[in-house]
Short mmCIF file of C-alpha atoms in Angstrom, two decimals:
data_model
loop_
_atom_site.label_atom_id
_atom_site.label_comp_id
_atom_site.label_asym_id
_atom_site.label_seq_id
_atom_site.Cartn_x
_atom_site.Cartn_y
_atom_site.Cartn_z
CA MET A 1 15.57 7.02 -16.77
CA ASN A 2 14.40 4.45 -14.27
CA LYS A 3 10.70 3.76 -14.18
CA CYS A 4 8.82 4.55 -10.99
CA LYS A 5 7.96 1.52 -8.89
CA CYS A 6 5.47 1.40 -6.05
CA CYS A 7 4.48 -1.33 -3.63
CA VAL A 8 0.82 -1.95 -2.97
CA CYS A 9 -0.31 -3.92 0.08
CA ILE A 10 -3.57 -5.66 -0.70
CA ARG A 11 -5.86 -8.50 0.21
CA VAL A 12 -7.42 -10.76 -2.41
CA PHE A 13 -11.18 -10.89 -2.07
CA ASN A 14 -14.52 -10.56 -3.82
CA ILE A 15 -17.16 -7.90 -3.28
CA LEU A 16 -20.61 -7.47 -4.84
CA ALA A 17 -22.41 -4.13 -4.67
CA LYS A 18 -25.65 -2.78 -6.10
CA VAL A 19 -24.82 0.42 -7.94
CA ARG A 20 -26.03 3.26 -10.09
CA ASP A 21 -24.41 4.92 -13.10
CA ALA A 22 -20.73 5.76 -12.64
CA PRO A 23 -19.32 9.10 -13.76
CA GLU A 24 -17.89 8.97 -17.27
CA ASN A 25 -14.77 10.87 -16.26
CA ARG A 26 -13.66 7.84 -14.22
CA LEU A 27 -11.80 6.64 -17.30
CA GLU A 28 -9.25 9.38 -16.75
CA ALA A 29 -8.11 7.70 -13.54
CA GLU A 30 -8.00 4.16 -14.92
CA VAL A 31 -4.64 2.65 -15.72
CA LEU A 32 -3.42 -0.78 -16.66
CA PRO A 33 -0.26 -1.46 -14.62
CA LYS A 34 2.13 -4.36 -14.97
CA VAL A 35 2.75 -6.58 -11.96
CA ALA A 36 6.52 -6.84 -11.62
CA ARG A 37 6.64 -8.71 -8.30
CA MET A 38 4.27 -10.21 -5.76
CA THR A 39 5.19 -11.20 -2.22
CA VAL A 40 3.67 -12.28 1.05
CA SER A 41 4.64 -9.81 3.74
CA GLY A 42 4.20 -9.65 7.50
CA LYS A 43 4.19 -5.84 7.41
CA LYS A 44 2.21 -4.19 10.21
CA GLN A 45 -0.56 -2.18 8.63
CA THR A 46 -4.16 -1.09 8.66
CA MET A 47 -5.59 -3.53 6.19
CA GLY A 48 -8.46 -3.51 3.70
CA PHE A 49 -11.36 -5.79 4.34
CA ASP A 50 -13.88 -8.00 2.63
CA VAL A 51 -17.51 -6.88 2.73
CA ARG A 52 -19.35 -10.18 2.42
CA SER A 53 -22.83 -10.69 1.01
CA ALA A 54 -25.11 -13.69 0.98
CA GLU A 55 -24.56 -14.23 -2.74
CA GLU A 56 -20.81 -13.67 -3.03
CA ASN A 57 -18.03 -14.76 -0.70
CA GLY A 58 -14.85 -15.43 -2.62
CA VAL A 59 -12.65 -14.57 -5.56
CA SER A 60 -10.24 -16.07 -8.03
CA ALA A 61 -6.78 -14.70 -8.53
CA ALA A 62 -4.41 -16.26 -11.03
CA ILE A 63 -1.23 -14.26 -11.41
CA ARG A 64 1.84 -15.57 -13.17
CA ARG A 65 5.10 -13.80 -12.63
CA GLY A 66 6.12 -11.88 -15.73
CA ALA A 67 2.78 -12.58 -17.42
CA SER A 68 1.61 -8.93 -17.46
CA PRO A 69 -1.92 -9.74 -16.27
CA ASP A 70 -4.83 -7.51 -17.25
CA LEU A 71 -5.71 -5.28 -14.29
CA THR A 72 -7.81 -2.18 -13.88
CA VAL A 73 -7.36 0.13 -10.90
CA THR A 74 -10.74 1.53 -9.89
CA PRO A 75 -10.36 4.21 -7.19
CA THR A 76 -12.89 4.33 -4.41
CA PRO A 77 -15.59 6.87 -5.40
CA GLU A 78 -15.10 10.34 -3.99
CA THR A 79 -17.49 11.59 -1.37
CA PRO A 80 -20.74 11.98 -3.30
CA SER A 81 -22.27 15.41 -3.65
CA LYS A 82 -25.71 13.81 -3.66
CA GLN A 83 -27.31 12.20 -0.63
CA LEU A 84 -26.71 8.50 -0.05
CA SER A 85 -29.75 6.43 -1.00
CA MET A 86 -30.92 3.31 0.79
CA ASN A 87 -33.14 2.02 -2.01
CA GLU A 88 -31.77 2.79 -5.47
CA ASP A 89 -29.65 0.61 -7.73
CA THR A 90 -29.08 0.03 -11.42
CA ASN A 91 -27.08 -2.36 -13.56
CA ALA A 92 -25.21 0.19 -15.63
CA PRO A 93 -21.59 -0.99 -15.97
CA THR A 94 -18.56 1.21 -15.62
CA PRO A 95 -16.82 1.55 -19.02
CA THR A 96 -13.30 0.10 -19.19
CA ARG A 97 -10.46 0.02 -21.64
CA SER A 98 -9.71 -3.17 -23.49
CA THR A 99 -6.07 -4.21 -23.49
CA GLY A 100 -6.31 -7.13 -25.86
CA LYS A 101 -3.91 -9.17 -23.69
CA THR A 102 -4.54 -12.73 -22.55
CA LYS A 103 -3.85 -13.81 -19.00
CA GLN A 104 -2.02 -17.05 -18.37
CA GLN A 105 -4.30 -19.39 -16.49
CA ILE A 106 -3.50 -21.87 -13.73
CA ASN A 107 -5.58 -24.49 -11.96
CA ILE A 108 -6.07 -22.49 -8.79
CA ARG A 109 -7.73 -25.26 -6.79
CA ALA A 110 -4.95 -27.71 -7.63
CA GLU A 111 -2.31 -25.13 -6.70
CA LEU A 112 -4.06 -24.40 -3.41
CA GLU A 113 -3.89 -28.10 -2.55
CA LYS A 114 -0.13 -28.09 -3.13
CA ARG A 115 0.62 -24.88 -1.26
CA GLN A 116 1.95 -25.24 2.27
CA GLY A 117 1.27 -28.94 2.38
CA GLY A 118 -2.37 -28.59 1.47
CA LYS A 119 -3.18 -26.71 4.68
CA PRO A 120 -6.13 -24.30 4.30
CA LEU A 121 -5.70 -20.61 5.12
CA LEU A 122 -7.54 -19.19 8.13
CA ASN A 123 -7.76 -15.45 8.84
CA LEU A 124 -7.96 -14.94 12.61
CA VAL A 125 -8.58 -11.65 14.42
CA VAL A 126 -7.94 -11.18 18.14
CA ILE A 127 -10.36 -8.75 19.79
CA GLY A 128 -11.37 -7.58 23.25
CA HIS A 129 -11.39 -4.74 25.74
CA VAL A 130 -8.26 -2.64 26.20
CA ASP A 131 -5.76 -4.20 28.65
CA ALA A 132 -7.41 -7.62 28.44
CA GLY A 133 -3.98 -8.96 27.44
CA LYS A 134 -4.52 -9.61 23.72
CA SER A 135 -1.03 -8.72 22.50
CA THR A 136 0.69 -10.44 25.42
CA LEU A 137 -1.40 -13.57 24.89
CA MET A 138 -0.68 -13.86 21.17
CA GLY A 139 2.92 -12.66 21.47
CA HIS A 140 3.62 -15.42 23.99
CA LEU A 141 1.86 -17.96 21.77
CA LEU A 142 4.06 -16.94 18.82
CA TYR A 143 7.17 -17.28 20.99
CA LEU A 144 6.16 -20.75 22.17
CA LEU A 145 5.58 -21.77 18.54
CA GLY A 146 9.10 -20.67 17.62
CA ASN A 147 8.02 -17.72 15.46
CA VAL A 148 10.12 -15.48 17.71
CA ASN A 149 13.62 -16.67 18.57
CA LYS A 150 15.12 -16.55 22.07
CA ARG A 151 17.58 -13.80 21.18
CA THR A 152 14.83 -11.48 19.96
CA MET A 153 12.65 -12.30 22.97
CA HIS A 154 15.55 -11.58 25.33
CA LYS A 155 15.98 -8.21 23.61
CA TYR A 156 12.30 -7.37 24.15
CA GLU A 157 12.54 -8.40 27.80
CA GLN A 158 15.56 -6.17 28.41
CA GLU A 159 14.02 -3.19 26.59
CA ALA A 160 10.68 -3.59 28.40
CA LYS A 161 12.42 -3.86 31.77
CA LYS A 162 14.50 -0.77 31.02
CA ALA A 163 11.30 1.12 30.18
CA GLY A 164 9.71 0.02 33.45
CA LYS A 165 7.23 -2.26 31.65
CA ALA A 166 8.66 -5.73 32.20
CA SER A 167 5.25 -7.40 31.81
CA PHE A 168 4.87 -5.91 28.31
CA ALA A 169 7.72 -7.93 26.73
CA TYR A 170 5.48 -10.45 24.94
CA ALA A 171 3.14 -7.68 23.79
CA TRP A 172 6.07 -6.02 22.02
CA VAL A 173 6.22 -8.98 19.64
CA LEU A 174 3.14 -7.48 17.96
CA ASP A 175 3.23 -3.87 19.18
CA GLU A 176 6.21 -2.76 17.13
CA THR A 177 5.96 1.03 16.98
CA GLY A 178 7.49 3.34 19.56
CA GLU A 179 4.19 5.09 20.22
CA GLU A 180 2.38 1.82 20.93
CA ARG A 181 5.11 0.75 23.33
CA ASP A 182 5.21 4.12 25.08
CA ARG A 183 1.44 4.22 25.52
CA GLY A 184 1.13 0.54 26.32
CA VAL A 185 -1.81 0.00 23.94
CA THR A 186 -2.20 -1.45 20.46
CA MET A 187 -3.14 1.28 17.99
CA ASP A 188 -2.95 -0.40 14.59
CA VAL A 189 -3.69 -3.91 13.34
CA GLY A 190 -0.61 -6.10 13.70
CA MET A 191 -0.40 -8.97 11.23
CA THR A 192 1.71 -12.12 11.17
CA LYS A 193 1.40 -15.82 10.36
CA PHE A 194 1.78 -19.10 12.19
CA GLU A 195 0.88 -22.72 11.53
CA THR A 196 -1.13 -25.29 13.44
CA ASP A 197 -1.23 -29.01 12.72
CA SER A 198 -3.81 -28.57 9.98
CA LYS A 199 -3.96 -24.86 9.07
CA VAL A 200 -1.95 -21.80 8.08
CA VAL A 201 -3.25 -18.93 10.21
CA THR A 202 -2.99 -15.23 9.38
CA LEU A 203 -3.12 -13.52 12.77
CA MET A 204 -4.51 -9.99 13.08
CA ASP A 205 -4.11 -8.33 16.48
CA ALA A 206 -6.78 -5.61 16.68
CA PRO A 207 -6.61 -2.57 19.00
CA GLY A 208 -8.91 -2.66 22.02
CA HIS A 209 -9.08 1.04 22.90
CA LYS A 210 -12.32 2.75 21.87
CA ASP A 211 -10.37 5.53 20.12
CA PHE A 212 -9.12 3.01 17.56
CA ILE A 213 -12.43 1.32 16.69
CA PRO A 214 -12.05 2.24 12.96
CA ASN A 215 -8.76 0.33 12.87
CA MET A 216 -10.37 -2.57 14.70
CA ILE A 217 -13.18 -2.66 12.12
CA THR A 218 -10.69 -2.66 9.25
CA GLY A 219 -8.90 -5.70 10.60
CA ALA A 220 -11.92 -7.56 11.97
CA ALA A 221 -13.81 -7.38 8.70
CA GLN A 222 -11.11 -9.48 7.03
CA ALA A 223 -11.45 -12.28 9.56
CA ASP A 224 -12.89 -15.75 9.06
CA VAL A 225 -12.86 -16.50 12.80
CA ALA A 226 -12.10 -14.58 15.99
CA VAL A 227 -10.57 -14.97 19.44
CA LEU A 228 -12.27 -12.77 22.04
CA VAL A 229 -9.94 -12.12 24.98
CA VAL A 230 -11.52 -11.23 28.33
CA ASP A 231 -9.78 -10.43 31.61
CA ALA A 232 -10.80 -12.82 34.39
CA SER A 233 -9.53 -10.50 37.15
CA ARG A 234 -12.12 -9.29 39.64
CA GLY A 235 -13.63 -6.06 38.40
CA GLU A 236 -11.72 -6.09 35.10
CA PHE A 237 -14.11 -8.42 33.25
CA GLU A 238 -17.03 -6.35 34.50
CA ALA A 239 -15.36 -3.11 33.36
CA GLY A 240 -14.92 -4.46 29.85
CA PHE A 241 -18.32 -6.10 29.65
CA GLU A 242 -20.57 -3.43 31.11
CA ALA A 243 -21.55 -0.12 29.49
CA GLY A 244 -18.55 1.73 28.15
CA GLY A 245 -16.43 -1.40 27.74
CA GLN A 246 -15.33 -2.76 24.38
CA THR A 247 -16.06 -6.46 24.95
CA ARG A 248 -19.69 -6.15 23.87
CA GLU A 249 -18.99 -3.81 20.96
CA HIS A 250 -16.17 -5.93 19.57
CA ALA A 251 -18.28 -9.09 19.71
CA LEU A 252 -21.20 -7.37 17.98
CA LEU A 253 -18.92 -5.91 15.31
CA VAL A 254 -17.26 -9.18 14.33
CA ARG A 255 -20.63 -10.94 14.21
CA SER A 256 -22.13 -8.21 12.01
CA LEU A 257 -19.08 -8.51 9.74
CA GLY A 258 -19.71 -12.20 9.08
CA VAL A 259 -17.72 -14.03 11.77
CA THR A 260 -19.68 -17.00 13.12
CA GLN A 261 -16.99 -19.01 14.96
CA LEU A 262 -15.59 -17.56 18.16
CA ALA A 263 -13.09 -18.73 20.78
CA VAL A 264 -13.26 -16.88 24.09
CA ALA A 265 -9.88 -16.82 25.83
CA VAL A 266 -10.63 -16.23 29.51
CA ASN A 267 -7.25 -14.65 30.21
CA LYS A 268 -5.33 -13.92 33.43
CA MET A 269 -6.94 -16.89 35.16
CA ASP A 270 -3.81 -17.17 37.28
CA GLN A 271 -4.86 -13.88 38.93
CA VAL A 272 -7.91 -15.65 40.38
CA ASN A 273 -6.04 -18.89 41.18
CA TRP A 274 -7.70 -20.75 38.29
CA GLN A 275 -11.05 -20.74 40.10
CA ARG A 276 -13.71 -22.77 38.34
CA GLU A 277 -16.43 -20.59 39.87
CA ARG A 278 -14.98 -17.45 38.27
CA PHE A 279 -14.66 -19.19 34.90
CA GLN A 280 -18.28 -20.37 35.04
CA GLU A 281 -19.46 -16.91 36.12
CA ILE A 282 -17.83 -15.33 33.05
CA ILE A 283 -19.21 -18.03 30.74
CA SER A 284 -22.71 -17.48 32.11
CA LYS A 285 -22.69 -13.72 31.60
CA LEU A 286 -20.89 -13.72 28.27
CA GLY A 287 -22.69 -16.74 26.82
CA HIS A 288 -26.12 -15.17 27.20
CA PHE A 289 -24.96 -11.99 25.49
CA LEU A 290 -23.21 -13.78 22.61
CA LYS A 291 -26.35 -15.79 21.90
CA GLN A 292 -28.35 -12.56 21.70
CA ALA A 293 -25.68 -11.16 19.36
CA GLY A 294 -26.30 -14.00 16.90
CA PHE A 295 -23.62 -16.57 17.79
CA LYS A 296 -24.71 -20.19 18.07
CA ASP A 297 -23.78 -21.98 21.28
CA SER A 298 -22.16 -24.73 19.21
CA ASP A 299 -19.84 -22.19 17.53
CA VAL A 300 -18.55 -20.52 20.72
CA PHE A 301 -15.73 -22.11 22.72
CA TYR A 302 -14.24 -21.06 26.07
CA VAL A 303 -10.58 -21.62 26.99
CA PRO A 304 -8.97 -20.61 30.33
CA THR A 305 -5.52 -19.08 29.72
CA SER A 306 -2.71 -16.98 31.11
CA GLY A 307 -0.92 -14.93 28.49
CA LEU A 308 1.88 -13.88 30.83
CA SER A 309 2.76 -17.34 32.16
CA GLY A 310 1.88 -19.14 28.92
CA GLU A 311 -0.41 -21.67 30.57
CA ASN A 312 -2.83 -23.49 28.26
CA LEU A 313 -1.65 -21.65 25.13
CA THR A 314 0.14 -24.21 22.93
CA THR A 315 -0.03 -27.26 25.19
CA LYS A 316 -2.52 -28.38 27.79
CA SER A 317 -1.80 -26.98 31.21
CA VAL A 318 -0.35 -29.10 34.00
CA VAL A 319 -1.35 -26.68 36.75
CA ALA A 320 -3.23 -28.76 39.31
CA ASP A 321 -5.73 -26.00 40.13
CA LEU A 322 -6.80 -25.96 36.47
CA THR A 323 -6.59 -29.64 35.51
CA ALA A 324 -8.76 -30.48 38.52
CA TRP A 325 -11.80 -29.19 36.63
CA TYR A 326 -10.78 -28.39 33.01
CA SER A 327 -9.91 -31.09 30.47
CA GLY A 328 -10.66 -29.22 27.25
CA PRO A 329 -8.28 -28.08 24.50
CA CYS A 330 -5.57 -25.46 24.83
CA LEU A 331 -5.94 -22.25 22.81
CA LEU A 332 -3.83 -23.48 19.87
CA GLU A 333 -5.83 -26.71 19.64
CA GLN A 334 -9.06 -24.71 19.63
CA ILE A 335 -7.78 -22.47 16.82
CA ASP A 336 -6.79 -25.59 14.88
CA ALA A 337 -10.33 -26.95 15.36
CA PHE A 338 -11.97 -23.97 13.61
CA LYS A 339 -13.64 -24.82 10.32
CA PRO A 340 -12.06 -22.94 7.39
CA PRO A 341 -14.45 -21.05 5.09
CA GLN A 342 -15.34 -22.22 1.61
CA ARG A 343 -13.72 -19.72 -0.75
CA SER A 344 -15.25 -19.30 -4.20
CA VAL A 345 -11.97 -18.97 -6.06
CA GLU A 346 -13.68 -18.88 -9.46
CA LYS A 347 -15.29 -15.52 -8.74
CA PRO A 348 -14.11 -12.29 -10.48
CA PHE A 349 -10.64 -11.01 -9.62
CA ARG A 350 -10.51 -8.34 -6.89
CA LEU A 351 -7.64 -6.76 -4.94
CA CYS A 352 -8.21 -4.06 -2.33
CA VAL A 353 -5.37 -1.57 -1.78
CA SER A 354 -4.69 -1.14 1.92
CA ASP A 355 -1.40 0.76 1.76
CA VAL A 356 0.84 2.39 -0.84
CA PHE A 357 4.52 3.09 -0.26
CA LYS A 358 7.91 3.47 -1.91
CA GLY A 359 10.87 1.67 -0.49
CA ILE A 360 12.76 -1.57 -0.10
CA THR A 361 11.34 -4.65 1.59
CA LEU A 362 13.32 -7.47 3.18
CA HIS A 363 12.65 -11.17 3.72
CA ASP A 364 9.44 -11.21 1.70
CA GLU A 365 8.46 -14.52 0.15
CA ALA A 366 8.10 -14.23 -3.64
CA LEU A 367 4.91 -15.67 -5.15
CA ASP A 368 3.69 -16.54 -8.63
CA TRP A 369 0.01 -16.42 -7.73
CA ALA A 370 -2.43 -15.65 -4.92
CA ALA A 371 -5.96 -16.72 -4.06
CA ALA A 372 -8.96 -15.56 -2.09
CA GLY A 373 -8.07 -14.69 1.50
CA ASP A 374 -4.34 -14.04 0.91
CA HIS A 375 -2.62 -10.87 2.14
CA VAL A 376 0.04 -9.96 -0.43
CA GLY A 377 2.17 -7.07 -1.62
CA LEU A 378 2.54 -6.10 -5.29
CA THR A 379 5.23 -4.13 -7.03
CA VAL A 380 3.69 -2.47 -10.08
CA THR A 381 5.39 -0.46 -12.81
CA GLY A 382 4.36 1.76 -15.69
CA MET A 383 2.04 4.04 -13.75
CA ASP A 384 2.02 7.12 -11.54
CA ILE A 385 1.94 6.25 -7.83
CA ILE A 386 -0.26 9.31 -7.25
CA LYS A 387 -3.08 7.51 -9.05
CA ILE A 388 -3.09 4.68 -6.50
CA ASN A 389 -4.71 5.49 -3.17
CA VAL A 390 -5.74 3.49 -0.14
CA GLY A 391 -9.16 2.07 -0.98
CA CYS A 392 -8.50 1.60 -4.70
CA MET A 393 -9.51 -1.70 -6.24
CA PHE A 394 -7.61 -3.85 -8.72
CA CYS A 395 -10.04 -5.86 -10.79
CA ASP A 396 -10.46 -7.83 -14.00
CA PRO A 397 -11.36 -5.36 -16.80
CA LYS A 398 -13.73 -7.95 -18.24
CA GLU A 399 -15.72 -8.00 -14.98
CA PRO A 400 -14.99 -4.65 -13.33
CA ILE A 401 -16.43 -3.26 -10.14
CA ARG A 402 -19.14 -0.73 -10.92
CA ALA A 403 -18.78 2.61 -9.18
CA CYS A 404 -21.71 3.99 -7.20
CA THR A 405 -22.87 6.97 -5.19
CA ARG A 406 -26.01 5.25 -3.80
CA PHE A 407 -26.73 1.78 -2.48
CA ARG A 408 -29.16 -0.16 -0.30
CA ALA A 409 -27.81 -1.48 3.01
CA ARG A 410 -28.95 -3.56 5.98
CA ILE A 411 -27.76 -1.77 9.13
CA LEU A 412 -27.36 -3.30 12.58
CA LEU A 413 -27.92 -0.73 15.33
CA PHE A 414 -26.26 -0.86 18.74
CA ASN A 415 -27.14 1.38 21.67
CA ILE A 416 -28.06 4.74 20.14
CA GLU A 417 -28.98 8.00 21.81
CA VAL A 418 -30.35 9.77 18.72
CA PRO A 419 -33.01 8.09 16.52
CA ILE A 420 -32.04 7.22 12.93
CA THR A 421 -34.19 9.31 10.58
CA GLN A 422 -34.25 10.38 6.94
CA GLY A 423 -31.30 12.68 6.23
CA PHE A 424 -29.27 11.28 9.14
CA PRO A 425 -25.50 11.89 8.60
CA VAL A 426 -23.22 8.89 9.16
CA LEU A 427 -19.57 7.93 8.78
CA LEU A 428 -19.28 5.02 6.34
CA HIS A 429 -16.41 2.57 6.96
CA TYR A 430 -15.87 0.80 3.65
CA GLN A 431 -12.88 -1.44 2.94
CA THR A 432 -9.87 0.67 3.95
CA VAL A 433 -11.45 4.13 3.92
CA SER A 434 -14.00 6.13 5.90
CA GLU A 435 -16.29 8.60 4.13
CA PRO A 436 -19.19 10.80 5.30
CA ALA A 437 -22.57 9.74 3.94
CA THR A 438 -26.28 10.41 4.42
CA ILE A 439 -29.21 8.04 4.91
CA ARG A 440 -31.72 9.19 2.31
CA LYS A 441 -34.58 6.79 2.96
CA LEU A 442 -35.57 4.16 5.53
CA VAL A 443 -37.12 1.14 3.82
CA SER A 444 -38.12 -1.10 6.74
CA VAL A 445 -37.31 -2.27 10.26
CA LEU A 446 -36.28 -5.93 10.54
CA HIS A 447 -36.06 -8.38 13.42
CA LYS A 448 -32.33 -8.71 14.17
CA SER A 449 -32.43 -12.52 14.39
CA SER A 450 -35.11 -13.74 11.98
CA GLY A 451 -34.99 -10.91 9.43
CA GLU A 452 -38.78 -10.60 9.59
CA VAL A 453 -40.14 -7.20 8.54
CA LEU A 454 -41.51 -5.53 11.67
CA LYS A 455 -42.40 -2.18 10.15
CA LYS A 456 -42.45 -0.78 6.62
CA LYS A 457 -41.47 2.77 5.73
CA PRO A 458 -40.50 3.89 9.24
CA LYS A 459 -40.19 7.60 9.83
#
């Protein structure tokens, strides 16, 4: 009888949480699978994300093919029957089984230097209001870089024209599902890779429609840096930036999730004839808001672009109306100029499960090891696929994640209509899952910029 095999899409990362005692029956769900195969895949998916803290921001992962590494699958805790606490934590560890096996070790930092010519990995998310042109912008950039061949692009152009959506051809590079193409909006997080002169970039194209904010959060929280796409057309920038638009919310979300470097692609500048006045008007309005949101002026960069025509994407534009006043970098050069994060690869091993499926994959690149920040797929054997769910965590049994039903959190509030009080019900987005929770106690109110305590024990 053939053993069951399942593929697990995950991202390598580290997470630190303050926890209370875990239920003893959790041992029943713990298994020690064997990693049969690991690959890098460009599969389109809703991905798990890294919840960063001030103390921890990295992970080590040293996997040797055929080495049967020690792993523990710790499922995400079920919705707690008790109320969620904002002020309780303990250090009680979750019990684990000892396997007695020894992992083969590699010099992860040395291997990272060798991989892909020593280029660092950069996780980039593209955000912005619906119809700002995010997918078209990045799809055209990928085509210009050679990631999409002419034959495939011609196919997209013919199919888009036949569907009466000729201008959507480049967007279809990333919007792959029939529903996304029919509706003309990105619904899930599309993921692919490309290279700049000095970096390997994992691109995540996030949905802009407000109905898909949970998917946007899932992708954005994995990002090291972001590209915010805004529509320069008259009335369109204002619609996305004012109340009800997603430009503000997306910028606030990525900043609250740890992104500090931001490139603003002022898109569709050809629709306003590359007017410097319009570009400066957008910079003025957006710059003031981004500073209030917590971005430093020195970490925000503005690039005029046209996703449809391809101007100023991979090479500097030669359009006279633009070069008359703009001499800065093109979008690709700005992405290449981002500073990669320092990843603490010696930290405890963590893998977050973002998708589980049975099937056959094609054109995946086989790997012997992975490190912090990588998006990889694992084929594991010797276990029941039913025991692996989206949100589960693979971890080192010697330093396991401790399960919890209560934790203390620092919450950033946006525009709210109902005051946050004790007993307030919320929807908690955590890694790749969403669970209902309850705020049990309010500890203090902090200044959003300085962190200074403004009020203790608010009601």
